[in-house]
């Protein structure tokens, strides 16, 4: 997953140069590189999912600038806490997404990374991980047709600027 994000860094930056400030790829890649570095150094608690989620949150907040880093950190921290209580990874990530949405104010349909995350996590909880992947793709693709953004930098742009361009945050999640 981390390598996939790193591989599309330039494409994400290009998309974000159309609808934002041009750094989504760099931001997400920085987080992915940090997690990979921790993994390669055997510094991730892979046997304890709760601690792993919280460690990932710490990795992301330490290197990802802007709101996406903070919001993803909130999501993974809340997911780690929920997993400790409930033991279900999809449920924990849904709880984390709920916290992200509460703090960030965005919801599905607002043309953000939530448009990929929300359907993916719902599909994972109901139908398994393979369906989550497909749901994330469909959710990210749906942002191409969204002509108004209600959150993030894209919310300052007119519909002509957004039309036909996938939201870079949603694409990063895809």
Short mmCIF file of C-alpha atoms in Angstrom, two decimals:
data_model
loop_
_atom_site.label_atom_id
_atom_site.label_comp_id
_atom_site.label_asym_id
_atom_site.label_seq_id
_atom_site.Cartn_x
_atom_site.Cartn_y
_atom_site.Cartn_z
CA UNK A 1 0.00 0.00 0.00
CA UNK A 2 2.74 2.44 0.94
CA UNK A 3 4.68 1.75 -2.24
CA UNK A 4 1.54 2.26 -4.31
CA UNK A 5 1.10 5.73 -2.80
CA UNK A 6 4.76 6.55 -3.43
CA UNK A 7 4.43 5.37 -7.03
CA UNK A 8 1.63 7.86 -7.78
CA UNK A 9 3.24 10.86 -6.06
CA UNK A 10 3.73 12.85 -9.28
CA UNK A 11 0.22 12.08 -10.50
CA UNK A 12 -1.30 13.17 -7.18
CA UNK A 13 0.74 16.38 -7.24
CA UNK A 14 -0.46 17.04 -10.80
CA UNK A 15 -4.12 16.52 -9.84
CA UNK A 16 -3.64 18.74 -6.83
CA UNK A 17 -2.04 21.45 -8.96
CA UNK A 18 -5.40 21.67 -10.78
CA UNK A 19 -7.64 21.76 -7.69
CA UNK A 20 -5.37 22.65 -4.78
CA UNK A 21 -1.84 23.69 -3.96
CA UNK A 22 -0.01 20.87 -5.75
CA UNK A 23 1.41 18.94 -2.80
CA UNK A 24 -0.98 16.04 -2.12
CA UNK A 25 1.39 13.51 -3.67
CA UNK A 26 4.37 14.78 -1.71
CA UNK A 27 2.34 14.83 1.50
CA UNK A 28 0.94 11.32 1.16
CA UNK A 29 4.28 9.96 -0.05
CA UNK A 30 6.05 11.40 2.98
CA UNK A 31 3.67 9.48 5.22
CA UNK A 32 4.06 6.30 3.18
CA UNK A 33 7.86 6.57 3.24
CA UNK A 34 7.86 7.06 7.01
CA UNK A 35 5.71 3.95 7.55
CA UNK A 36 7.93 1.94 5.18
CA UNK A 37 11.06 3.11 6.98
CA UNK A 38 9.57 2.03 10.30
CA UNK A 39 8.57 -1.32 8.79
CA UNK A 40 12.01 -1.96 7.32
CA UNK A 41 13.64 -1.08 10.65
CA UNK A 42 11.32 -3.56 12.43
CA UNK A 43 9.92 -0.69 14.48
CA UNK A 44 6.24 -1.35 13.84
CA UNK A 45 4.36 -3.45 16.42
CA UNK A 46 2.89 -5.82 13.84
CA UNK A 47 1.64 -8.31 16.45
CA UNK A 48 -0.49 -5.69 18.26
CA UNK A 49 -2.96 -4.07 15.85
CA UNK A 50 -4.06 -1.46 18.36
CA UNK A 51 -0.51 -0.26 18.92
CA UNK A 52 0.21 -0.57 15.19
CA UNK A 53 -2.64 1.79 14.32
CA UNK A 54 -1.49 4.32 16.91
CA UNK A 55 2.12 4.02 15.71
CA UNK A 56 0.99 4.65 12.14
CA UNK A 57 -0.85 7.74 13.40
CA UNK A 58 2.38 8.96 14.99
CA UNK A 59 4.32 8.30 11.79
CA UNK A 60 1.84 10.25 9.70
CA UNK A 61 1.58 13.22 12.02
CA UNK A 62 5.37 13.52 12.22
CA UNK A 63 5.93 13.94 8.47
CA UNK A 64 2.67 14.80 6.72
CA UNK A 65 1.95 18.49 6.59
CA UNK A 66 -1.39 20.09 6.11
CA UNK A 67 -4.80 18.92 7.11
CA UNK A 68 -4.55 15.44 5.55
CA UNK A 69 -1.77 14.41 7.93
CA UNK A 70 -3.67 15.64 10.97
CA UNK A 71 -6.91 14.06 9.83
CA UNK A 72 -5.33 10.69 9.05
CA UNK A 73 -3.55 10.78 12.39
CA UNK A 74 -6.88 11.40 14.13
CA UNK A 75 -8.39 8.48 12.20
CA UNK A 76 -5.62 6.00 13.02
CA UNK A 77 -5.42 7.06 16.68
CA UNK A 78 -9.16 6.62 17.15
CA UNK A 79 -9.03 3.32 15.24
CA UNK A 80 -6.27 2.06 17.53
CA UNK A 81 -8.32 2.88 20.61
CA UNK A 82 -11.45 1.28 19.16
CA UNK A 83 -9.60 -1.86 18.07
CA UNK A 84 -8.33 -2.34 21.61
CA UNK A 85 -11.92 -2.45 22.82
CA UNK A 86 -13.68 -4.26 19.97
CA UNK A 87 -11.05 -6.29 18.10
CA UNK A 88 -12.48 -5.66 14.62
CA UNK A 89 -10.17 -3.85 12.20
CA UNK A 90 -12.91 -2.70 9.78
CA UNK A 91 -15.04 -1.50 12.71
CA UNK A 92 -12.06 0.26 14.28
CA UNK A 93 -11.24 2.06 11.05
CA UNK A 94 -14.89 3.07 10.68
CA UNK A 95 -14.77 4.52 14.19
CA UNK A 96 -11.57 6.32 13.25
CA UNK A 97 -13.22 7.69 10.12
CA UNK A 98 -16.09 8.91 12.27
CA UNK A 99 -13.63 10.87 14.39
CA UNK A 100 -11.92 12.23 11.28
CA UNK A 101 -15.26 13.43 9.94
CA UNK A 102 -16.24 14.95 13.28
CA UNK A 103 -13.02 16.93 13.60
CA UNK A 104 -12.59 17.77 9.92
CA UNK A 105 -16.22 18.49 9.16
CA UNK A 106 -16.30 16.69 5.79
CA UNK A 107 -18.68 13.90 4.89
CA UNK A 108 -19.29 11.67 1.87
CA UNK A 109 -20.16 13.78 -1.15
CA UNK A 110 -17.97 16.72 -0.09
CA UNK A 111 -15.28 15.83 -2.66
CA UNK A 112 -12.54 14.71 -0.27
CA UNK A 113 -10.64 11.54 0.63
CA UNK A 114 -13.73 10.55 2.60
CA UNK A 115 -15.46 9.81 -0.70
CA UNK A 116 -13.10 6.85 -1.10
CA UNK A 117 -12.62 5.95 2.58
CA UNK A 118 -16.27 5.81 3.63
CA UNK A 119 -17.53 3.34 1.00
CA UNK A 120 -14.36 1.27 1.28
CA UNK A 121 -14.72 0.80 5.02
CA UNK A 122 -18.44 0.08 4.75
CA UNK A 123 -17.77 -2.55 2.08
CA UNK A 124 -14.96 -4.10 4.13
CA UNK A 125 -17.21 -4.45 7.17
CA UNK A 126 -20.04 -6.00 5.16
CA UNK A 127 -18.45 -7.86 2.26
CA UNK A 128 -14.73 -8.26 2.93
CA UNK A 129 -11.50 -6.56 1.95
CA UNK A 130 -11.67 -7.31 -1.79
CA UNK A 131 -14.94 -5.40 -2.01
CA UNK A 132 -13.39 -2.54 -0.06
CA UNK A 133 -10.80 -2.06 -2.78
CA UNK A 134 -13.49 -1.83 -5.45
CA UNK A 135 -15.63 0.52 -3.33
CA UNK A 136 -12.66 2.86 -2.80
CA UNK A 137 -12.09 3.02 -6.57
CA UNK A 138 -15.76 3.75 -7.26
CA UNK A 139 -15.82 6.36 -4.50
CA UNK A 140 -12.70 8.11 -5.75
CA UNK A 141 -13.98 8.04 -9.33
CA UNK A 142 -17.27 9.59 -8.20
CA UNK A 143 -15.39 12.78 -7.33
CA UNK A 144 -14.74 13.40 -11.06
CA UNK A 145 -18.41 14.28 -11.48
CA UNK A 146 -18.65 16.41 -8.33
CA UNK A 147 -18.73 20.03 -9.38
CA UNK A 148 -18.53 21.52 -5.91
CA UNK A 149 -16.29 20.76 -2.98
CA UNK A 150 -17.50 21.47 0.52
CA UNK A 151 -14.18 20.93 2.29
CA UNK A 152 -10.46 21.26 1.66
CA UNK A 153 -8.70 23.63 -0.71
CA UNK A 154 -10.97 22.63 -3.57
CA UNK A 155 -13.88 24.27 -1.76
CA UNK A 156 -12.48 27.65 -2.82
CA UNK A 157 -12.69 26.78 -6.54
CA UNK A 158 -15.56 27.18 -8.96
CA UNK A 159 -17.24 24.22 -10.63
CA UNK A 160 -15.35 24.74 -13.91
CA UNK A 161 -12.04 24.19 -12.11
CA UNK A 162 -13.24 20.94 -10.55
CA UNK A 163 -15.12 19.41 -13.46
CA UNK A 164 -13.50 16.26 -14.82
CA UNK A 165 -10.73 16.12 -12.22
CA UNK A 166 -10.59 13.39 -9.59
CA UNK A 167 -10.06 14.60 -6.04
CA UNK A 168 -6.38 13.94 -5.26
CA UNK A 169 -7.05 12.88 -1.66
CA UNK A 170 -9.68 10.39 -2.76
CA UNK A 171 -7.33 9.10 -5.44
CA UNK A 172 -4.55 8.66 -2.87
CA UNK A 173 -6.90 6.52 -0.76
CA UNK A 174 -8.04 4.51 -3.78
#
